XYZ file of C-alpha atoms in Angstrom:
455
model
C 50.324 6.055 -35.371
C 46.725 4.933 -35.802
C 46.022 5.826 -32.180
C 47.415 9.332 -32.708
C 45.296 9.799 -35.832
C 42.118 8.800 -33.994
C 43.005 11.092 -31.118
C 43.622 14.010 -33.493
C 40.300 13.472 -35.297
C 38.458 13.318 -31.987
C 40.142 16.475 -30.708
C 39.247 18.398 -33.881
C 35.631 17.269 -33.553
C 35.173 18.844 -30.123
C 33.099 22.020 -30.040
C 35.085 25.045 -28.963
C 32.097 27.014 -27.697
C 28.667 26.003 -26.400
C 26.245 26.111 -29.337
C 23.417 27.938 -27.579
C 22.336 30.327 -30.376
C 19.126 28.928 -31.850
C 17.897 29.866 -35.328
C 14.315 30.558 -34.302
C 12.927 32.220 -37.409
C 13.879 29.777 -40.182
C 11.640 26.899 -41.282
C 11.434 24.371 -44.104
C 8.209 22.507 -44.845
C 7.468 19.911 -47.517
C 4.805 20.948 -50.037
C 1.854 18.587 -50.313
C 1.488 18.230 -54.071
C -1.945 16.649 -53.728
C -3.375 19.810 -52.186
C -4.455 22.658 -54.472
C -3.212 25.227 -51.930
C -0.175 23.191 -50.892
C 2.195 26.176 -50.803
C -0.191 28.226 -48.677
C -0.517 25.359 -46.198
C 3.271 25.002 -46.118
C 3.675 28.705 -45.290
C 1.149 28.413 -42.490
C 2.873 25.323 -41.081
C 6.233 27.085 -41.255
C 4.860 29.995 -39.252
C 3.399 27.603 -36.685
C 6.816 25.964 -36.296
C 8.419 29.368 -35.739
C 5.778 30.407 -33.179
C 6.265 27.218 -31.160
C 10.036 27.623 -31.312
C 9.842 31.280 -30.265
C 7.439 30.774 -27.364
C 8.531 27.323 -26.255
C 4.867 26.343 -25.988
C 2.692 24.337 -28.362
C -0.435 25.757 -26.734
C 0.469 29.177 -28.152
C -1.007 28.066 -31.489
C -4.504 28.185 -29.973
C -4.149 31.880 -29.108
C -6.794 33.852 -31.104
C -4.260 36.465 -32.204
C -1.876 33.769 -33.445
C -4.633 31.884 -35.246
C -5.580 35.059 -37.103
C -1.971 35.897 -37.976
C -1.220 32.395 -39.291
C -3.982 32.909 -41.844
C -1.931 35.776 -43.309
C 1.491 34.180 -42.853
C 2.901 35.665 -46.072
C 3.214 39.139 -44.563
C 5.631 37.796 -41.922
C 8.026 36.119 -44.396
C 11.126 38.068 -45.390
C 12.808 35.388 -47.561
C 11.306 32.502 -49.522
C 12.909 29.802 -51.667
C 12.341 26.213 -52.792
C 14.170 23.064 -51.775
C 13.904 19.302 -51.382
C 13.015 17.249 -48.306
C 13.286 13.472 -48.748
C 12.757 13.838 -52.497
C 9.735 16.102 -52.064
C 9.513 19.780 -52.991
C 9.684 22.090 -49.999
C 9.441 25.756 -49.034
C 12.373 27.369 -47.239
C 11.184 30.361 -45.226
C 12.863 33.030 -43.148
C 10.407 34.967 -40.997
C 10.905 38.578 -39.947
C 12.140 38.512 -36.344
C 10.783 41.961 -35.430
C 7.329 41.150 -36.741
C 7.207 37.800 -34.941
C 8.249 39.357 -31.632
C 5.718 42.146 -32.077
C 3.070 39.517 -32.766
C 3.926 37.641 -29.568
C 3.712 40.913 -27.658
C 0.284 41.653 -29.064
C -0.865 38.133 -28.217
C 0.605 38.509 -24.696
C 2.643 35.346 -25.197
C 6.093 34.733 -23.695
C 9.249 34.970 -25.769
C 11.991 32.408 -25.243
C 15.344 34.000 -25.981
C 17.454 32.524 -28.788
C 20.336 32.068 -26.315
C 19.385 28.768 -24.732
C 20.902 26.130 -22.513
C 22.978 23.591 -24.439
C 22.334 20.028 -23.284
C 24.852 17.184 -23.531
C 22.991 13.943 -24.326
C 24.282 10.543 -23.257
C 22.083 7.994 -25.052
C 22.233 4.254 -24.281
C 20.195 1.846 -26.424
C 19.410 -1.728 -25.457
C 19.035 -4.309 -28.217
C 18.270 -7.702 -26.719
C 21.076 -8.327 -24.250
C 23.384 -5.780 -25.813
C 23.649 -2.132 -24.766
C 25.536 0.525 -26.707
C 26.291 4.219 -26.318
C 25.182 6.374 -29.231
C 27.845 8.830 -30.391
C 27.662 11.968 -32.495
C 28.270 10.229 -35.831
C 26.197 7.122 -35.081
C 23.513 6.488 -37.700
C 20.475 5.586 -35.666
C 16.733 6.168 -36.189
C 16.522 7.035 -32.505
C 19.131 9.781 -32.844
C 17.464 11.096 -36.010
C 14.157 11.384 -34.177
C 15.856 13.059 -31.237
C 17.601 15.640 -33.411
C 14.461 16.410 -35.412
C 12.315 16.890 -32.303
C 14.961 19.064 -30.648
C 15.297 21.234 -33.767
C 11.535 21.698 -34.023
C 11.354 22.910 -30.430
C 14.525 24.986 -30.581
C 16.305 22.890 -27.964
C 20.115 22.848 -28.456
C 21.689 19.423 -27.907
C 25.246 18.095 -28.171
C 26.130 14.427 -28.625
C 29.490 13.118 -27.292
C 32.018 12.556 -30.060
C 32.990 9.060 -28.901
C 36.767 9.498 -28.900
C 39.195 7.730 -26.561
C 38.433 10.105 -23.699
C 34.709 9.411 -23.907
C 35.166 5.668 -24.229
C 37.483 5.454 -21.221
C 35.820 8.214 -19.206
C 32.408 6.653 -18.641
C 31.010 3.153 -18.996
C 27.637 1.878 -20.134
C 26.868 0.670 -16.616
C 27.658 4.146 -15.229
C 25.123 5.723 -17.553
C 22.485 3.015 -17.168
C 22.795 3.093 -13.397
C 22.919 6.887 -13.163
C 26.189 7.150 -11.227
C 26.771 10.869 -10.744
C 30.556 11.075 -10.331
C 31.656 9.380 -13.582
C 28.884 11.147 -15.525
C 30.040 14.485 -14.146
C 33.708 13.807 -14.883
C 33.120 12.586 -18.437
C 30.861 15.561 -19.243
C 33.184 18.327 -18.049
C 35.182 18.377 -21.284
C 32.109 19.691 -23.107
C 31.074 23.364 -22.825
C 27.428 22.663 -21.999
C 24.886 23.894 -19.469
C 23.129 20.629 -18.591
C 23.440 16.861 -19.007
C 20.694 14.490 -20.171
C 20.999 10.701 -19.794
C 18.554 8.643 -21.907
C 18.009 4.886 -21.592
C 16.142 3.261 -24.494
C 14.507 -0.172 -24.278
C 12.473 -0.958 -27.370
C 9.780 1.734 -27.643
C 10.176 2.804 -24.005
C 12.594 5.387 -22.655
C 13.675 6.618 -19.242
C 15.542 9.899 -18.880
C 17.326 11.949 -16.226
C 18.108 15.658 -16.671
C 20.867 17.234 -14.589
C 20.119 20.939 -14.928
C 23.584 22.118 -13.865
C 26.924 22.524 -15.535
C 28.852 19.215 -15.492
C 31.273 20.377 -12.805
C 28.380 21.184 -10.457
C 26.641 17.826 -10.782
C 28.951 15.963 -8.400
C 29.398 18.998 -6.146
C 25.741 19.779 -5.529
C 24.542 16.165 -5.486
C 21.059 17.309 -6.504
C 18.450 14.828 -7.679
C 17.893 15.038 -11.439
C 14.586 15.707 -13.128
C 13.420 12.314 -14.339
C 10.676 10.960 -16.554
C 9.617 8.168 -18.857
C 7.637 7.678 -22.046
C 6.630 4.848 -24.335
C 5.221 4.321 -27.783
C 6.171 5.427 -31.270
C 6.351 9.089 -30.189
C 8.190 8.503 -26.920
C 11.315 10.432 -27.936
C 9.296 13.407 -29.222
C 7.225 13.454 -26.036
C 10.401 13.547 -23.938
C 11.840 16.450 -25.951
C 8.563 18.361 -25.677
C 8.544 17.934 -21.914
C 12.128 19.142 -21.530
C 11.541 22.082 -23.899
C 8.447 23.078 -21.914
C 10.521 23.016 -18.736
C 13.224 25.324 -20.092
C 10.723 27.643 -21.788
C 8.751 28.049 -18.568
C 11.986 28.705 -16.747
C 13.423 31.276 -19.164
C 10.691 32.848 -21.309
C 9.397 36.346 -20.550
C 6.370 38.366 -21.670
C 7.273 41.712 -23.200
C 5.111 44.705 -22.244
C 2.340 45.534 -24.700
C 3.594 49.114 -24.844
C 6.226 47.993 -27.311
C 3.688 46.724 -29.879
C 2.573 48.844 -32.846
C -0.700 50.592 -32.066
C -2.789 53.595 -33.088
C -5.293 55.814 -31.266
C -8.703 55.776 -32.928
C -11.598 58.023 -31.955
C -15.143 56.952 -32.847
C -18.064 59.372 -32.705
C -21.784 58.699 -32.271
C -21.449 55.496 -30.208
C -24.827 55.994 -28.567
C -25.409 52.724 -26.708
C -23.776 49.618 -25.297
C -25.095 47.701 -28.311
C -23.300 50.118 -30.629
C -20.055 49.726 -28.692
C -20.110 45.926 -28.729
C -20.937 45.890 -32.443
C -18.072 48.307 -33.074
C -15.575 46.317 -31.013
C -16.596 43.045 -32.648
C -16.263 44.546 -36.127
C -12.753 45.832 -35.402
C -11.420 42.655 -33.781
C -12.631 40.615 -36.768
C -10.201 42.478 -39.030
C -7.060 40.553 -39.999
C -4.944 43.630 -39.300
C -6.118 43.967 -35.669
C -4.606 42.056 -32.760
C -6.697 43.578 -29.974
C -8.329 46.778 -28.767
C -8.466 48.551 -25.436
C -10.520 51.492 -24.203
C -8.601 54.694 -23.521
C -11.425 57.139 -22.946
C -15.231 57.404 -23.037
C -16.870 60.832 -23.089
C -20.541 61.108 -23.955
C -21.083 59.372 -27.285
C -17.376 59.435 -28.139
C -15.048 56.479 -27.580
C -11.265 56.492 -27.928
C -9.620 53.095 -28.511
C -6.006 51.986 -28.640
C -5.899 49.510 -31.513
C -2.959 47.070 -31.528
C -2.099 46.164 -35.099
C -0.847 43.045 -36.813
C -0.119 45.016 -39.978
C 0.437 48.606 -41.089
C -1.979 51.454 -40.412
C -2.658 51.618 -44.145
C -3.753 47.970 -44.147
C -6.017 48.679 -41.176
C -7.639 51.652 -42.923
C -8.231 49.588 -46.036
C -9.917 46.803 -44.071
C -11.909 49.223 -41.915
C -13.356 50.835 -45.040
C -15.287 47.603 -45.626
C -17.250 48.061 -42.370
C -20.489 49.618 -43.612
C -21.331 51.269 -40.276
C -17.894 52.870 -39.846
C -17.380 56.105 -41.754
C -14.286 58.282 -41.875
C -14.985 61.559 -40.087
C -13.484 64.658 -41.668
C -12.700 66.966 -38.758
C -12.277 70.562 -40.005
C -10.278 71.405 -36.893
C -7.927 68.439 -37.212
C -7.729 65.231 -35.229
C -7.294 66.777 -31.835
C -9.289 67.778 -28.764
C -8.841 70.506 -26.217
C -8.714 68.977 -22.779
C -8.795 71.711 -20.129
C -7.297 71.012 -16.734
C -8.012 73.330 -13.800
C -5.533 73.714 -11.002
C -4.852 76.088 -8.149
C -1.366 77.535 -8.160
C 0.174 79.625 -5.448
C 0.991 83.119 -6.750
C 4.392 84.593 -6.282
C 4.845 86.725 -3.236
C 5.895 89.798 -5.187
C 2.729 89.576 -7.300
C 0.097 89.111 -4.590
C 1.326 90.441 -1.303
C 0.522 94.111 -0.475
C 3.252 96.629 0.145
C 5.378 95.829 3.141
C 4.103 97.254 6.412
C 6.847 98.985 8.388
C 6.899 100.795 11.710
C 7.860 104.450 11.799
C 8.286 105.872 15.308
C 6.045 103.209 16.785
C 3.261 103.567 14.211
C 2.424 101.267 11.314
C 2.797 102.528 7.752
C 3.197 101.063 4.244
C 6.235 101.554 2.074
C 3.999 102.091 -0.943
C 3.593 105.669 -2.121
C -0.072 104.977 -2.841
C -0.848 105.119 0.866
C 0.671 108.516 1.489
C -2.179 109.498 3.807
C -1.291 106.746 6.218
C 2.347 107.836 6.199
C 1.409 111.452 6.844
C -0.769 110.545 9.796
C 1.906 108.307 11.267
C 4.533 111.006 10.838
C 2.516 113.540 12.871
C 2.318 111.241 15.869
C 4.792 111.968 18.669
C 7.557 109.410 19.142
C 6.860 107.131 22.050
C 9.461 104.435 22.396
C 7.817 103.011 25.495
C 4.580 102.080 23.706
C 4.567 98.342 22.830
C 0.897 97.606 22.076
C -0.023 97.880 18.365
C -2.183 100.826 17.480
C -5.641 100.624 15.911
C -4.199 101.796 12.587
C -1.567 99.076 12.618
C -4.195 96.455 13.353
C -6.353 97.730 10.493
C -3.504 97.702 7.983
C -2.445 94.191 8.980
C -6.030 92.962 8.675
C -6.408 94.417 5.181
C -3.109 92.848 4.135
C -4.181 89.411 5.375
C -7.555 89.635 3.606
C -5.803 90.605 0.368
C -3.532 87.544 0.517
C -6.446 85.191 1.202
C -8.519 86.697 -1.619
C -5.763 86.236 -4.193
C -4.671 82.719 -3.195
C -8.255 81.391 -3.185
C -8.775 82.122 -6.886
C -8.188 79.120 -9.248
C -5.768 79.465 -12.116
C -6.752 77.783 -15.392
C -3.871 76.278 -17.355
C -3.587 76.188 -21.128
C -5.663 73.460 -22.862
C -3.832 70.203 -23.637
C -4.144 68.980 -27.208
C -5.165 65.307 -27.435
C -4.374 63.872 -30.848
C -5.666 60.833 -32.716
C -4.368 58.788 -35.598
C -7.837 58.269 -37.056
C -11.361 59.548 -36.408
C -14.464 57.621 -37.452
C -18.201 58.014 -37.059
C -20.354 55.041 -36.145
C -23.684 54.820 -37.922
C -25.946 52.359 -36.193
C -28.308 50.295 -38.276
C -31.830 51.657 -38.259
C -34.065 49.600 -36.007
C -37.587 48.831 -37.143
C -40.167 50.584 -34.942
C -43.722 49.158 -34.805
C -46.094 51.566 -36.569
C -49.730 52.087 -35.516
C -52.447 50.630 -37.744
C -53.736 53.578 -39.780
C -55.992 51.519 -42.082
C -59.196 53.545 -42.720
C -62.549 52.067 -41.697
C -64.629 50.978 -44.725
C -67.306 53.561 -45.678
C -70.224 51.146 -45.691
C -69.443 49.993 -42.205
C -69.560 53.564 -40.946
C -72.980 54.195 -42.582
C -74.392 50.985 -41.136
C -73.161 51.905 -37.679
C -74.746 55.366 -38.127
C -78.099 53.828 -39.079
C -78.041 51.552 -36.067
C -77.392 54.474 -33.816
C -80.291 56.474 -35.320
C -82.622 53.510 -35.065
C-alpha cells in the first residue's frame, strides 16, 4: 500500500507539458532602505533584469539606448506593488511588453522569444565519499542557486521528481560517468528539449549539455557541450554560459521599421558644425533612441527620429533646446516634390490620320486633307504600278516626323506631397568676429607729427 501511495504521488508530480513559456517582463527587487532613492534604484535594477532576460545577453546593458532608457524606467512599468524578499521590503514590477520590445528594436538588440527550450537537469553532488542525486523537492543551497540563476536569465529548467522510475532508471555512476544510453532512457519520460548533467565537487562543477530531445540522445550519439567552473559563483557562471548559448542560437533582431518614429524637418542648417550640434542635441534627449538622415536639400535636413517615448514628450524636451525653434509653416508641413518622366502617348492621341491607298495613290482618311484626296482621285488607275509615288513618300515622311516630335516631349507628373510630423528652425549661436581697432589717434600726437614734418 505504501508503495502504491508513493507511486501515485510521483505520477501526479510529473509535468504534463513542457514548461517553456518564460515570464520575461516581471521582476521583483529588494529595496535598499539605506539609500535615499532606494525605490528608484530598485526600479532600474528590475528593468535591467528584464532587459537581460529579454535579450539573453548581459552585454545589452551597456548599449547607449538601454542605458538612457533605464534612467527613465518608470515609463516602462505597467504594474507596481510592494512585497517581501527574505524579510526585506521589495518592489514587484510588471513591465510593458510592447514598450520593451520596441526599445530593443530601437537599440538594435536581439529579442529572445518567451518560448524557450526546457532543460531537464540531473544534478549529482559529492560530499566526501558520498554522492547523491538532487531531486525536485530536495532542499539544497546548490539547487537554490541554480534555480535563482536560471530564473534571472529566463532559462527554463526541470528537476527529476525522484520517484521509483527515476531511482531505478538511472544510477549515480551512470550520471557521473556520462553514459548516454541510461541517461537517454531515464529522461524520455519528461517532456523536455534538452538534458543537462551537472557534477558538483565542493566549489567546482563539471557539466554536459545534450542539446537534443531525450529520445535523440542515444540515436544521434553526438558529443555533448561540456564545460567547468569553480568558485563561489560557479553555478551562476554555468547558467550564464548556457543561457548565452541558447540566446545566440534563437534570438533575432527585429527590423527598425517597426519602432515608433517621426519625420522631423529642420531649416537653416547652414554648415556641418550646425548639423553635428543639432544631432548631438537631439540624441541627448531622454525621449530619443536614435536619428537617421532621410534627406538633405540646401540648408534643410529631414531626419527620422526613433523615439523612446511619445511625440508629445519629445516636443516638450526639444523645447528646452535654445537653438531649436518651432517653425510655423503657413502652407502646412509638406513639400512639393516634382518628378519628371517621359511617358509614351497613346496612339490615338499622337499618330496622324491613317494613310491609305486609293487606286495606287496615297491619301489620308482625315477630312482635313481633302486636297490630297482630290488630287489622288484625279489620277488614272494603274494597278501595275508598284513603286510609291512622290506624294506617298511625302505624306509618310510627315507622319513619321509628327510621331517623333510628340514622343520626344517630356510629360511632367503631378507634384508629390512630402509630409512631416514636425518642422523646426535651427538658429546657430553667433560667432564672435574679430573687429578692427578703430581707436582714434591722440590729438597731441598728430600735432607733434605735423610739426616734425614741417621742420
